[in-house]
Coordinates of C-alpha atoms in Angstrom, one line a residue:
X1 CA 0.0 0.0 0.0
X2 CA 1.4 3.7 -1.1
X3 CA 1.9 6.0 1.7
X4 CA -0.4 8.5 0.7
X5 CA -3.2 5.9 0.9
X6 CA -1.6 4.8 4.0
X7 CA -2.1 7.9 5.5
X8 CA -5.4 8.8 3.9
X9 CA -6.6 5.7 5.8
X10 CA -5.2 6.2 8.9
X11 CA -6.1 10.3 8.5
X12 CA -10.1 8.9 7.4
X13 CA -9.9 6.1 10.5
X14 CA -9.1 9.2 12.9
X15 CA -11.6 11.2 12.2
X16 CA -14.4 8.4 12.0
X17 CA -13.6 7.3 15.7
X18 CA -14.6 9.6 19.0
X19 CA -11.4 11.8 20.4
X20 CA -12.0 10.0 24.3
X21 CA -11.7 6.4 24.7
X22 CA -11.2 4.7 28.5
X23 CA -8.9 1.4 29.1
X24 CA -6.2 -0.4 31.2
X25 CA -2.8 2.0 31.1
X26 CA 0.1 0.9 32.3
X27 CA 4.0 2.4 32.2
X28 CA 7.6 1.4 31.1
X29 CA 10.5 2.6 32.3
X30 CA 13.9 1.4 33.2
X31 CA 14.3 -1.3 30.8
X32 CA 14.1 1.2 27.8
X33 CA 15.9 4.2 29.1
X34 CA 18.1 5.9 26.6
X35 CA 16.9 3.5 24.0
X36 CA 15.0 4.3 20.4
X37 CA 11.8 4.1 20.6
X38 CA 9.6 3.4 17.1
X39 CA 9.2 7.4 16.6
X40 CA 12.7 7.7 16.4
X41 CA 13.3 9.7 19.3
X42 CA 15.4 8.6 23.2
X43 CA 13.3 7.3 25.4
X44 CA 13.3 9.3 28.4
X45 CA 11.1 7.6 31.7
X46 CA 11.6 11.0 33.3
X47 CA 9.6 13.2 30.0
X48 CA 6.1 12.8 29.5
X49 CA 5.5 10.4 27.1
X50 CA 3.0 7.4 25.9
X51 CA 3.0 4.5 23.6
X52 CA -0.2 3.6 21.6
X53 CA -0.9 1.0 19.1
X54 CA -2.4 3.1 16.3
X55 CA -1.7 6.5 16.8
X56 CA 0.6 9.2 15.4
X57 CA 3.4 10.3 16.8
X58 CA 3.1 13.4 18.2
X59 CA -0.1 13.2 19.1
X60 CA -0.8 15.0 22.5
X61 CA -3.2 12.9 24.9
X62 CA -4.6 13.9 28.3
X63 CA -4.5 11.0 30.6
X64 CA -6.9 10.6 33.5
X65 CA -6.5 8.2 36.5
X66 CA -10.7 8.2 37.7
X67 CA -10.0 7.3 41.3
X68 CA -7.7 9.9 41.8
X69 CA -8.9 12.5 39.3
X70 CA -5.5 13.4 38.5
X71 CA -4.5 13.8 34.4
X72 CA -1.5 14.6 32.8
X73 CA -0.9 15.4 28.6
X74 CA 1.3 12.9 27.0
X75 CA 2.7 12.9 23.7
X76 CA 2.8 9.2 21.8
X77 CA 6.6 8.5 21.1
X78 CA 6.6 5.0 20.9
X79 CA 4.4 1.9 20.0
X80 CA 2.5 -0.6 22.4
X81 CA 1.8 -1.8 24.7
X82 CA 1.8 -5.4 23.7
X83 CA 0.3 -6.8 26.4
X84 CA -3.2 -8.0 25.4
X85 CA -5.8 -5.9 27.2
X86 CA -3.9 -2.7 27.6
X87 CA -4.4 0.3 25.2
X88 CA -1.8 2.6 26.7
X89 CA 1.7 2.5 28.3
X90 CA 3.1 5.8 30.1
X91 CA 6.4 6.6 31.0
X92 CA 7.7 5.8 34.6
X93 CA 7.3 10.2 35.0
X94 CA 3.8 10.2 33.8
X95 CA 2.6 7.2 35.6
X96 CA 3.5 8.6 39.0
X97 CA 2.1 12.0 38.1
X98 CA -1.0 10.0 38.5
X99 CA -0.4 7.1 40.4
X100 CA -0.7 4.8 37.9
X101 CA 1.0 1.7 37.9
X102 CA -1.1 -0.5 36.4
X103 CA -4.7 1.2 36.4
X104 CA -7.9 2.0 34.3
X105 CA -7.9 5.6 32.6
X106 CA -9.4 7.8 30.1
X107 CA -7.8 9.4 27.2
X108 CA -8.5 12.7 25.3
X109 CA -7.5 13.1 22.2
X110 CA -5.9 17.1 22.4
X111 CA -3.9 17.3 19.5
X112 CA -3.2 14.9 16.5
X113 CA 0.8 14.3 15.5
X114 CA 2.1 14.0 11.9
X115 CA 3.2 10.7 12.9
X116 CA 6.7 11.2 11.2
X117 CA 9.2 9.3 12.4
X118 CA 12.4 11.8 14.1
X119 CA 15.6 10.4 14.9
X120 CA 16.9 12.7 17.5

């Protein structure tokens, strides 16, 4: 498939689906400091950052931990998780922000990312 239908897809799939979506979150950290993650960029567990299946990197997502109420904005760096079940995994930083180790959230969709990959 070419990558402008690629992206027409992906771009026509965005818009079709809501911008808030709730489901199990966890985070990563340690293991893949200072390592490339799929966007191109350093993982850093200390920035606030996200990996997400599907969506483009770059885009900005405020993550909310109901039992607490607390949220933080992410940006998606990285792909995952790949644990069945789980739609989102938050850096080490942004999982304490909102005590979130392994918990149930919601997302918002703020802004979407060009999903261009950027080695840094």
């Amino acid at each position: 498939m070419s990558y402008l239908i690629r992206s027409l897809v992906i771009t026509l799939s965005l818009l079709l689906t809501t911008a808030a979506f709730a489901g199990n979150t966890s985070y990563y950290g340690s293991k893949f400091h200072g390592k490339r993650t799929a966007s191109g960029s350093i993982f850093n567990m200390n920035a606030m950052t996200a990996a997400h299946k599907t969506l483009p990197f770059g885009t900005e997502v405020e993550v909310t931990n109901p039992k607490t109420k607390q949220s933080v904005i992410v940006k998606i760096t990285d792909r995952g998780p790949f644990t069945p079940g789980r739609v989102l995994d938050l850096s080490k930083a942004a999982a304490g922000k909102i005590n979130c180790k392994l918990c149930n959230t919601t997302m918002k969709i703020l802004s979407y990312g060009d999903g261009k990959y950027r080695k840094q």
